Short mmCIF file of C-alpha atoms in Angstrom, two decimals:
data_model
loop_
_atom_site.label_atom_id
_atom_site.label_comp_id
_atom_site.label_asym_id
_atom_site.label_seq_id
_atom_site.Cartn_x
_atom_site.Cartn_y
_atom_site.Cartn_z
CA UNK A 1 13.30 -37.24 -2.72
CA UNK A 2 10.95 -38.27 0.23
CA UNK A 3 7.86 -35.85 0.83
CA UNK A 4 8.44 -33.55 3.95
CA UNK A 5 4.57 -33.95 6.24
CA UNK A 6 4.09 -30.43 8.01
CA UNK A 7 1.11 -29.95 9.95
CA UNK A 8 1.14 -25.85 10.62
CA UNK A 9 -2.21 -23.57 11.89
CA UNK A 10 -1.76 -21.57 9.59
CA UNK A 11 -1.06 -21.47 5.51
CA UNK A 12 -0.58 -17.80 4.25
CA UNK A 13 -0.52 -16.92 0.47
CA UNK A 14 0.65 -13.99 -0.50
CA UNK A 15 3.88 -11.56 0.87
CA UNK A 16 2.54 -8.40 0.83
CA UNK A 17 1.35 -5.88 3.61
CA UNK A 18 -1.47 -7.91 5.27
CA UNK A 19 0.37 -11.47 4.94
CA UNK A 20 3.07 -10.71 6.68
CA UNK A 21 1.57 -8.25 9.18
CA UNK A 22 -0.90 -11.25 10.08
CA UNK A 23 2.14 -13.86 10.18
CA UNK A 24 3.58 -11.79 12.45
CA UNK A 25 0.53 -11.18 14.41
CA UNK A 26 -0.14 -15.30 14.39
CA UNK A 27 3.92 -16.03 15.38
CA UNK A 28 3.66 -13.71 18.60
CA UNK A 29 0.29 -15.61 19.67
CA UNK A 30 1.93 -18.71 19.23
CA UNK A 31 0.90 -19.95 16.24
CA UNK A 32 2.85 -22.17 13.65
CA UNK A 33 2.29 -20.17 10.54
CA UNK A 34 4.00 -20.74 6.86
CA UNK A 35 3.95 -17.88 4.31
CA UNK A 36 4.31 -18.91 0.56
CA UNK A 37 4.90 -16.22 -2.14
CA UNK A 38 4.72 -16.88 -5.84
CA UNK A 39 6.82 -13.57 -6.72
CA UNK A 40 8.79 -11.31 -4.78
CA UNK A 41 7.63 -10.03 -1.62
CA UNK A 42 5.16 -6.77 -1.89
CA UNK A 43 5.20 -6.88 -5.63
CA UNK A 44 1.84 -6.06 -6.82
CA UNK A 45 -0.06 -3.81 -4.65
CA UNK A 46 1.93 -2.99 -1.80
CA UNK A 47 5.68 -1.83 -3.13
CA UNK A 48 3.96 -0.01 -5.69
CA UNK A 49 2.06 2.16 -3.03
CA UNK A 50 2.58 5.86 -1.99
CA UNK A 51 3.43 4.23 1.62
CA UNK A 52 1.17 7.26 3.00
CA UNK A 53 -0.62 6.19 6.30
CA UNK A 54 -3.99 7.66 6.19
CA UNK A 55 -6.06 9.31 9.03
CA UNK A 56 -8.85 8.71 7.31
CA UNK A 57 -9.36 13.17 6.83
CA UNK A 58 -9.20 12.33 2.75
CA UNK A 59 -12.40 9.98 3.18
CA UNK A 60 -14.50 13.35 4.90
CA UNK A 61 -13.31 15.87 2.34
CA UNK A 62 -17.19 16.53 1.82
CA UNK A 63 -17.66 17.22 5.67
CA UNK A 64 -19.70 14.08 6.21
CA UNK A 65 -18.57 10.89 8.83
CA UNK A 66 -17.93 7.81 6.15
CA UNK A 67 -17.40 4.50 7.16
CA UNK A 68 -14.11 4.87 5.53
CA UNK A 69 -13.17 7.17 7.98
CA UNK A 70 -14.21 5.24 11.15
CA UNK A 71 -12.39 2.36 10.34
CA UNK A 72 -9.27 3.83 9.96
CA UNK A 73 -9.04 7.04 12.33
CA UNK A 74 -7.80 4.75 15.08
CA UNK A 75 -4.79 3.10 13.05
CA UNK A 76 -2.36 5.97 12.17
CA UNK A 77 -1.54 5.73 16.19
CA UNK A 78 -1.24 2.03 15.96
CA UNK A 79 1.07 2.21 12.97
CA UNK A 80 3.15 5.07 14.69
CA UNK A 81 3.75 3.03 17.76
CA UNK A 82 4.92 0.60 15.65
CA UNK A 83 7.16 2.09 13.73
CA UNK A 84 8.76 3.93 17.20
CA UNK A 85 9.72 0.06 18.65
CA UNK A 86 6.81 0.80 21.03
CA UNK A 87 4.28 -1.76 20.12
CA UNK A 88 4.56 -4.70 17.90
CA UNK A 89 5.31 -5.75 15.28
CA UNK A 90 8.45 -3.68 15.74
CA UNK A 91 8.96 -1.62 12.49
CA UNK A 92 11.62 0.64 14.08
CA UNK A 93 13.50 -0.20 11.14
CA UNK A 94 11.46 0.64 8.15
CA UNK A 95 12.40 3.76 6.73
CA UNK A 96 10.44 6.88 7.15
CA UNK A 97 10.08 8.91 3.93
CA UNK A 98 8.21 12.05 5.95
CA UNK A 99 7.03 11.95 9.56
CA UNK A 100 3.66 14.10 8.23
CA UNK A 101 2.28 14.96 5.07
CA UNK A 102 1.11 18.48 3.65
CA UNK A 103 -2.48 19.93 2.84
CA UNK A 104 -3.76 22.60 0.69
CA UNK A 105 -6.10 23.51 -1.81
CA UNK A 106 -6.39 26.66 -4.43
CA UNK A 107 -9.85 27.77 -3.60
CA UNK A 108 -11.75 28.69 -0.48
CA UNK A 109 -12.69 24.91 0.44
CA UNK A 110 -9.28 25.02 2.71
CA UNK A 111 -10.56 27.57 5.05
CA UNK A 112 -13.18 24.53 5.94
CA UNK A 113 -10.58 21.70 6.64
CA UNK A 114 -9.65 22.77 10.06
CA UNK A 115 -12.54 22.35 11.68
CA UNK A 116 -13.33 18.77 9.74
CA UNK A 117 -10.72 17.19 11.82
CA UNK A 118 -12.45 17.92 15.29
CA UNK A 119 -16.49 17.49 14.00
CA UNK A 120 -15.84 13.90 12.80
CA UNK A 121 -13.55 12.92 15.68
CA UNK A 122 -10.74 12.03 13.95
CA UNK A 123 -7.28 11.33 15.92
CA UNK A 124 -5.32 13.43 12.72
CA UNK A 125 -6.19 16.38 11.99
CA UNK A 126 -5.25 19.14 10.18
CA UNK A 127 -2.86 21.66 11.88
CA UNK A 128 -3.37 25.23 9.83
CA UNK A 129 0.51 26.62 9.39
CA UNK A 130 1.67 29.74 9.17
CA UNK A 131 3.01 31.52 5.49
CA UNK A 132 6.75 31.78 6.89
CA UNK A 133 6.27 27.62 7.44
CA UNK A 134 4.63 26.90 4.23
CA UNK A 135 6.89 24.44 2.07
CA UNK A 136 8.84 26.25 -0.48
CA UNK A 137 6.70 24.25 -3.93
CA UNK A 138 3.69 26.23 -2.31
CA UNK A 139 5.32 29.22 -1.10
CA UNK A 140 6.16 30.48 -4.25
CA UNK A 141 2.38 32.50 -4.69
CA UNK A 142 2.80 36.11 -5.32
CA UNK A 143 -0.38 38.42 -4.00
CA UNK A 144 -1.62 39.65 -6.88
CA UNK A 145 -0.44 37.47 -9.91
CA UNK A 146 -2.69 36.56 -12.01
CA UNK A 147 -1.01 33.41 -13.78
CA UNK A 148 0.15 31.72 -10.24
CA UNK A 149 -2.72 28.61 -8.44
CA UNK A 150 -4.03 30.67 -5.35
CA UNK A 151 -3.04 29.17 -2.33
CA UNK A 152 -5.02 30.23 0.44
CA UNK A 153 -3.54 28.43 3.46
CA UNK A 154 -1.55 25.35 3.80
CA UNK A 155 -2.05 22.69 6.81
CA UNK A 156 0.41 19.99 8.21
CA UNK A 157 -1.67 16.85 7.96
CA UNK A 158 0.33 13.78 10.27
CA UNK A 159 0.37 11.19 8.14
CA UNK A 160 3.61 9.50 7.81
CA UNK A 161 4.39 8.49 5.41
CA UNK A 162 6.58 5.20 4.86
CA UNK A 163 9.00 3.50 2.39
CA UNK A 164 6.87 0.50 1.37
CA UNK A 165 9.51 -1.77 0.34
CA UNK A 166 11.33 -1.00 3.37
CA UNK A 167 8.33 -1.72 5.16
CA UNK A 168 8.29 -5.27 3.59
CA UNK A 169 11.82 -5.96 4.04
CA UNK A 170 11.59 -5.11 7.69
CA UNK A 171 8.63 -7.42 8.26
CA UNK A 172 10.17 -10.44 6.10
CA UNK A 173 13.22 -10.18 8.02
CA UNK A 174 11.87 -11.25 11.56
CA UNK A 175 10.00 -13.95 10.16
CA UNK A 176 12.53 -15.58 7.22
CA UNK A 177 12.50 -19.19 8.44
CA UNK A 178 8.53 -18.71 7.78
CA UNK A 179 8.51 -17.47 4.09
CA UNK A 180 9.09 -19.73 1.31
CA UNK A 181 9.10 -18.84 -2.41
CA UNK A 182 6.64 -21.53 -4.16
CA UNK A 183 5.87 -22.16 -8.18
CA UNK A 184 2.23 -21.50 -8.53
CA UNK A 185 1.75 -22.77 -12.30
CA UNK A 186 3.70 -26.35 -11.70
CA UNK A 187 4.87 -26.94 -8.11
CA UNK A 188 1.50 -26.00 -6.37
CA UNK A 189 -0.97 -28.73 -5.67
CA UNK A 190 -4.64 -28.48 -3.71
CA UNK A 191 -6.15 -31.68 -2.06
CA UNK A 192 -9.37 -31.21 -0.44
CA UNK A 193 -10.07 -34.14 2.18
CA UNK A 194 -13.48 -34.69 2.66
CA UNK A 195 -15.48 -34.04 6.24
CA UNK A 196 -17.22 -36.46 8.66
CA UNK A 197 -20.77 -35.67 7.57
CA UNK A 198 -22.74 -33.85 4.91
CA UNK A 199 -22.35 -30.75 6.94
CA UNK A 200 -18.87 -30.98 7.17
CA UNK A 201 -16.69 -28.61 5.12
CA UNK A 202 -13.38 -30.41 3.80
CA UNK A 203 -10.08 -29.38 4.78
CA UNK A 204 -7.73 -28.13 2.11
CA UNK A 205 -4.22 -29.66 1.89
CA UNK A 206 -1.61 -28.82 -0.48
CA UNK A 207 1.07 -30.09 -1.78
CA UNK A 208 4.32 -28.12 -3.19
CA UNK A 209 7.52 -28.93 -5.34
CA UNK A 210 10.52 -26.82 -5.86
CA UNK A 211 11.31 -26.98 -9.53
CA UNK A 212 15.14 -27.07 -8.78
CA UNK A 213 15.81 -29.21 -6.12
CA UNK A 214 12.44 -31.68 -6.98
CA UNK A 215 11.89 -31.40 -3.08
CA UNK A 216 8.42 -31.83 -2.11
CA UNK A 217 6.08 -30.48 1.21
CA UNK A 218 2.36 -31.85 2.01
CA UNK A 219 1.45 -29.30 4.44
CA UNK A 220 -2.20 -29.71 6.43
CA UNK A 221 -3.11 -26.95 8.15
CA UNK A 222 -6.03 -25.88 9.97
CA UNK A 223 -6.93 -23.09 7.90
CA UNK A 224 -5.83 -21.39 4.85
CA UNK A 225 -5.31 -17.91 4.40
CA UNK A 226 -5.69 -16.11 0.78
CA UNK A 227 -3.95 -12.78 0.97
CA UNK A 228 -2.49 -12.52 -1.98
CA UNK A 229 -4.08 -9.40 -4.00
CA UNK A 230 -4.99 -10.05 -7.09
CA UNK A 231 -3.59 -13.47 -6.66
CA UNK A 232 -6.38 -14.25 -4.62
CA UNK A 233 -8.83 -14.75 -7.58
CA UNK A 234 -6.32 -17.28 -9.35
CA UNK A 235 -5.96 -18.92 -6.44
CA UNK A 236 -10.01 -18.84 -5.29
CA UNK A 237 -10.59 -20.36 -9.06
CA UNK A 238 -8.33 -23.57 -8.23
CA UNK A 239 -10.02 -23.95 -5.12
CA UNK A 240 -13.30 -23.93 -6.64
CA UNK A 241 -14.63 -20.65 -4.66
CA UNK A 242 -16.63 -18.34 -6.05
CA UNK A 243 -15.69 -15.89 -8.51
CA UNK A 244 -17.52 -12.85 -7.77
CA UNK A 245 -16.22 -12.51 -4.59
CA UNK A 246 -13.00 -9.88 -5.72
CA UNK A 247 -12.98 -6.47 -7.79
CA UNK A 248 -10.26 -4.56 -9.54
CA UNK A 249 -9.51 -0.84 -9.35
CA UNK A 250 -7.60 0.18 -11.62
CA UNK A 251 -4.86 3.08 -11.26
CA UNK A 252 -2.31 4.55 -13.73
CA UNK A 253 0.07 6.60 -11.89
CA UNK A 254 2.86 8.85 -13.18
CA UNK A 255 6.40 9.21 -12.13
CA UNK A 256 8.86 12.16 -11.99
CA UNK A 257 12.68 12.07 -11.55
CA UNK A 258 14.98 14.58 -11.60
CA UNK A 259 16.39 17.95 -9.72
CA UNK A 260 13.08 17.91 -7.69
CA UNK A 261 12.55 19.11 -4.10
CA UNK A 262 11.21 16.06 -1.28
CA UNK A 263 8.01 16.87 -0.72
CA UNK A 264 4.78 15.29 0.15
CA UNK A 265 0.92 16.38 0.13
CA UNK A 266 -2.15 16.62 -1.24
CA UNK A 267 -4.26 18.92 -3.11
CA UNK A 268 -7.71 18.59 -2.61
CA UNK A 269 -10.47 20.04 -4.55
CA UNK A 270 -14.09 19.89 -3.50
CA UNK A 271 -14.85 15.98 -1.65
CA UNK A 272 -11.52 14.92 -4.41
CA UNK A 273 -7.71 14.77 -3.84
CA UNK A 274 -6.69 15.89 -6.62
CA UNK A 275 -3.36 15.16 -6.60
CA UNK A 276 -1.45 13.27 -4.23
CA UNK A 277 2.49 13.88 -4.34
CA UNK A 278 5.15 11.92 -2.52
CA UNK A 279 8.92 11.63 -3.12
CA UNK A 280 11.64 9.47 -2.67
CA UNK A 281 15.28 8.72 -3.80
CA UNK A 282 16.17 6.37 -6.33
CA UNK A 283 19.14 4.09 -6.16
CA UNK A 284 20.96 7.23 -8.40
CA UNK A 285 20.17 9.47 -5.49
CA UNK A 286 17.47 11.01 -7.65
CA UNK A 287 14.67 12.22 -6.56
CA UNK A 288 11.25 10.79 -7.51
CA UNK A 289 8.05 11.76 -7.26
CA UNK A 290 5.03 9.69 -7.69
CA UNK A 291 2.22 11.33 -8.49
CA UNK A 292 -1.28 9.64 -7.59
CA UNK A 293 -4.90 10.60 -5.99
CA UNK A 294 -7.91 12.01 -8.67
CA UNK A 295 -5.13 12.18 -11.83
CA UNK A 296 -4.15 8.17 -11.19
CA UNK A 297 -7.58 7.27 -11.85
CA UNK A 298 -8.28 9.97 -14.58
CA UNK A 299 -5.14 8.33 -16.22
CA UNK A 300 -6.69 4.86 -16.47
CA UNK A 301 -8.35 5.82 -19.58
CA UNK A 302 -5.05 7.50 -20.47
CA UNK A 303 -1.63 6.21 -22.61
CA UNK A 304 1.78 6.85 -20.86
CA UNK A 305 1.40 10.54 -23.24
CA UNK A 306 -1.52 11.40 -22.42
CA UNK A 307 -1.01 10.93 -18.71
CA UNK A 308 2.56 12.53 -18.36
CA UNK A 309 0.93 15.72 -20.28
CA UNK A 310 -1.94 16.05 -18.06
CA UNK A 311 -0.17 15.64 -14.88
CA UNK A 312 2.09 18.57 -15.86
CA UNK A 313 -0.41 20.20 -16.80
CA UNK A 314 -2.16 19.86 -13.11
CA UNK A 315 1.28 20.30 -11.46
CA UNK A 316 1.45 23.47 -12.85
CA UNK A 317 -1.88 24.53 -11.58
CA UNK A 318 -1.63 23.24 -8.03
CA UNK A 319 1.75 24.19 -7.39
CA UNK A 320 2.72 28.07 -6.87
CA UNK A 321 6.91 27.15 -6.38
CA UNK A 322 6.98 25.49 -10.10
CA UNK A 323 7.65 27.32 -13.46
CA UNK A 324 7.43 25.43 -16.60
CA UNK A 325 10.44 27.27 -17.95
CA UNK A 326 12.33 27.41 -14.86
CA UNK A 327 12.64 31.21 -15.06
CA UNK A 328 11.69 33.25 -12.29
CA UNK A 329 12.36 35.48 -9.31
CA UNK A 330 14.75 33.06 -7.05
CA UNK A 331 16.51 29.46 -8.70
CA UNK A 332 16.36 28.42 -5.24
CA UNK A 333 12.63 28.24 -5.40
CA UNK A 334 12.13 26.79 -8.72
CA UNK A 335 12.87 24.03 -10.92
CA UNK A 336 12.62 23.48 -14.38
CA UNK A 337 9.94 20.59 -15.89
CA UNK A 338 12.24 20.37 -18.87
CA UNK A 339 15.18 18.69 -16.54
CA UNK A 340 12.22 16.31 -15.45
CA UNK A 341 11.71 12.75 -16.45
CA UNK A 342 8.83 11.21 -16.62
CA UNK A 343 7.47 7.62 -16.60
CA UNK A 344 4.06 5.83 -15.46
CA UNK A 345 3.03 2.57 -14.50
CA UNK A 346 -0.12 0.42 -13.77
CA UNK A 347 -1.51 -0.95 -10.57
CA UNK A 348 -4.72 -3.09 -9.93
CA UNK A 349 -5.80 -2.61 -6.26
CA UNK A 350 -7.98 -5.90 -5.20
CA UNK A 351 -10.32 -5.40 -3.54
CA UNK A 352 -13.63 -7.38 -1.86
CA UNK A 353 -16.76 -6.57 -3.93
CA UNK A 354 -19.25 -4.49 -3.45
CA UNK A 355 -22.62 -3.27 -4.74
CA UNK A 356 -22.05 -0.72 -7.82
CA UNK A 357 -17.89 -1.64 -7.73
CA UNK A 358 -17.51 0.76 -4.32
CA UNK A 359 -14.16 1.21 -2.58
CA UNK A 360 -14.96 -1.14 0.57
CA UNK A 361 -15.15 0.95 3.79
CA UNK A 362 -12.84 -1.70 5.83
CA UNK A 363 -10.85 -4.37 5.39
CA UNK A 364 -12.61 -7.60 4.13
CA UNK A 365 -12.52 -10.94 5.09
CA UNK A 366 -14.10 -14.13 4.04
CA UNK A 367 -14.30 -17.33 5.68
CA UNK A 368 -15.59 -20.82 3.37
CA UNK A 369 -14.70 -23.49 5.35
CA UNK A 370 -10.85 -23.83 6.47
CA UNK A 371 -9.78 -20.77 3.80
CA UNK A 372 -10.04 -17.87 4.80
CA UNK A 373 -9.36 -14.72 1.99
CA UNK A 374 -8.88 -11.44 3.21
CA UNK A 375 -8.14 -7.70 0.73
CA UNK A 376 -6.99 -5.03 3.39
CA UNK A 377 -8.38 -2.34 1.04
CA UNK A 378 -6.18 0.08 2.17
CA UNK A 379 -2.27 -0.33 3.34
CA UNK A 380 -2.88 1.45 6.51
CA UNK A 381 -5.91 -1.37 7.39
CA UNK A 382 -3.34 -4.49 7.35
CA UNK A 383 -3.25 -4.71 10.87
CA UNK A 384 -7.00 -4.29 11.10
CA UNK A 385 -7.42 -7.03 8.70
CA UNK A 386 -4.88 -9.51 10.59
CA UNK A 387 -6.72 -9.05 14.11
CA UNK A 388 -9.88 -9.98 12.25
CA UNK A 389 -8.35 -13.19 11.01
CA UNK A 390 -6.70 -13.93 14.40
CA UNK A 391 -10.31 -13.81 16.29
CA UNK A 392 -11.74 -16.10 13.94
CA UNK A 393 -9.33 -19.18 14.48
CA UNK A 394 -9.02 -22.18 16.84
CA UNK A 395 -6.48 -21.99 19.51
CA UNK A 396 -2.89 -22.66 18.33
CA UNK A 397 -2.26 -26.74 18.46
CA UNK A 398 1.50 -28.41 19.41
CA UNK A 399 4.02 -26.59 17.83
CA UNK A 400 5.51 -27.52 14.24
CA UNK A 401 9.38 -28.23 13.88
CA UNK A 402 10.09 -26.01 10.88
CA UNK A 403 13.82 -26.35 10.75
CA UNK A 404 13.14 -29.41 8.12
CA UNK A 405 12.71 -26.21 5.60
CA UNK A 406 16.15 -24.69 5.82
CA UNK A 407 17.36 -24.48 1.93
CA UNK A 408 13.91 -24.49 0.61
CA UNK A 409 14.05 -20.76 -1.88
CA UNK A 410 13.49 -17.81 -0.28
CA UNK A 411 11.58 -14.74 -2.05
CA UNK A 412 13.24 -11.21 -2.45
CA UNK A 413 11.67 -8.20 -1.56
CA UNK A 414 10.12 -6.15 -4.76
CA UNK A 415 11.43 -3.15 -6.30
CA UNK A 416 9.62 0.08 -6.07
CA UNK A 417 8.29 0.67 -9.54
CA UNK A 418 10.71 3.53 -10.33
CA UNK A 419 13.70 0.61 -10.56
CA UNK A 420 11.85 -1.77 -12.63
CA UNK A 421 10.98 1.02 -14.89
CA UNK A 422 13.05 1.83 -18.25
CA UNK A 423 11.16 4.02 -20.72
CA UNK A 424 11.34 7.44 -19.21
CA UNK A 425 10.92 10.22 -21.29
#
């Protein structure tokens, strides 16, 4: 079959959170951007997140102004917008899991959180509730008892928090004619075309097949953009960029399903989250919990076991409203861990590196020559990443007649991890 020529601005590689929150961004500006995505859409990093946008208050748990902080404090607003239909990209139909989050702690470090919000400056802060408000997995603390986690007070923290795959399918959907779904390990070519002078950086071309159809693209775009996660060091090494530019952190997070009340939170302890909860349904109408923050990266070093038994063990101790044996003063405030399933699963997040393996304070973004790769570090700093990208390109050239890619595959969206998992226990 003859090779389709396509000269776009853009090339995008990878689906997840920040490639298709920056195709978006460079579509509205008037670029002529193509997405490719080896997999399905969000798997990886992004689908496998809590969704939870972040204010940026879990970065200042030791009372201090971090970077971390500053770079995200504005975004929560920006993301809120969003998701309203008020600014763009319009998210108004990604599904909300929990328009804020909840707060607490078992020792006297809570009483301190309140006035955190207001010393650093940042645009969510906690709101200190009263008892007869307090969620019903933390009301359950009786004065006195000596065997219940003390709960001191409980704040409403306004984070939403999202559905991620929702998220993704909402995105993908405004943009489909834009996405294609490429082979990396046979139908995925690079051509580097040398510059004018010794100075000159090359441009990158590449060429793709589909293995089905034996239909073939060369696409030449201005610049190249590597967002694909972990993808992004496979796909640095074929271009000849240097390794040490990406780092791995590793998580291993547990799962819960079963008669379980929606809920989400943290509990923090000292400058640590301890445990981060958030819920969903499954496609059962179950509810899950996934269970991340300090115990994800405790379980790291942990089998499935050894994880599952720990973060019961910390459930019980951070949450007043559960009862190992399901026996206790009112069934409509308890549940029993022995109707509870459990699973895990493993997640690499990908980040930029940094001296001594840090977390990155901000997004990061690297520019060698006409590629561009860019780790958001965080989900809530996508659209920080993407306005990054957008300042550092050339005005957007003639526009690109894409409908030559009609019946070229399409990627699906991921499933969350709880759908692709089968060993629960």
């Amino acid at each position: 079959m003859p090779t389709l020529d396509l000269h776009p601005d853009v090339l995008i590689f990878g689906g997840g959170a920040a490639g298709l929150w920056l195709l978006d961004d460079l579509t509205r500006a008037g670029y002529t951007a193509i997405l490719l995505e080896a997999h399905a859409l969000g798997s990886g990093q992004t689908v496998a997140s809590q969704g939870i946008i972040h204010g940026g208050l879990k970065y200042s748990l030791a009372g201090l102004r971090t970077d971390s902080a500053d770079a995200i404090k504005h975004l929560p607003q920006r993301w809120r917008d969003c998701l309203a239909g008020r600014a763009s990209p319009d998210l108004s139909h990604t599904r909300l899991r929990a328009e804020y989050c909840h707060l607490w702690a078992t020792d006297s470090f809570m009483s301190r959180l309140g006035t955190f919000g207001a010393s650093l400056a940042l645009q969510v802060k906690p709101v200190t509730l009263p008892r007869d408000q307090w969620p019903w997995p933390l009301a359950g603390f009786a004065p006195g008892s000596t065997t219940q986690p003390k709960i001191t007070s409980v704040s409403r923290l306004d984070e939403q928090v999202i559905d991620p795959a929702s998220f993704i399918a909402d995105l993908a959907s405004q943009h489909q004619e834009r996405i294609l779904k490429i082979d990396t390990s046979a139908g995925l070519r690079f051509e580097t075309a040398l510059g004018s002078g010794a100075d000159t950086p090359g441009h990158t071309h590449v060429h793709l097949t589909d293995p089905d159809t034996r239909r073939t693209l060369f696409l030449q775009p201005k610049t190249i953009i590597l967002a694909a996660g972990q993808g992004n060091a496979v796909l640095r090494a074929r271009l000849g960029l240097a390794a040490d530019a990406m780092q791995r952190r590793p998580l291993h997070v547990a799962m819960a399903r079963g008669p379980l009340p929606e809920f989400q939170g943290h509990c923090v302890d000292g400058s640590k989250t301890r445990i981060t909860i958030t819920s969903d349904r499954d496609s059962d109408g179950r509810t899950i919990w996934q269970l991340g923050g300090q115990v994800s990266e405790v379980g790291v070093k942990l089998d499935r076991i050894a994880l599952i038994e720990h973060v019961k063990q910390e459930l019980l101790a951070v949450l007043p409203g559960l009862r190992e044996s399901g026996l206790g003063e009112s069934e409509l405030r308890e549940f029993d861990l022995r109707q509870v399933r459990w699973s895990t699963y493993r997640v690499d997040r990908a980040e930029g590196a940094t001296r001594n393996q840090q977390r990155p304070a901000d997004a990061v973004v690297r520019r060698e020559g006409n590629i561009i790769t860019c780790w958001p570090t965080k989900l809530v700093l996508a659209p920080q990443a993407s306005t990054r990208i957008v300042r550092m390109l050339e005005p957007p050239g003639p526009p690109c007649d894409l409908g030559n890619l009609t019946g070229w595959p399409r990627p699906q969206v991921a499933l969350p991890p709880w759908e692709l998992e089968t060993q629960w226990i």
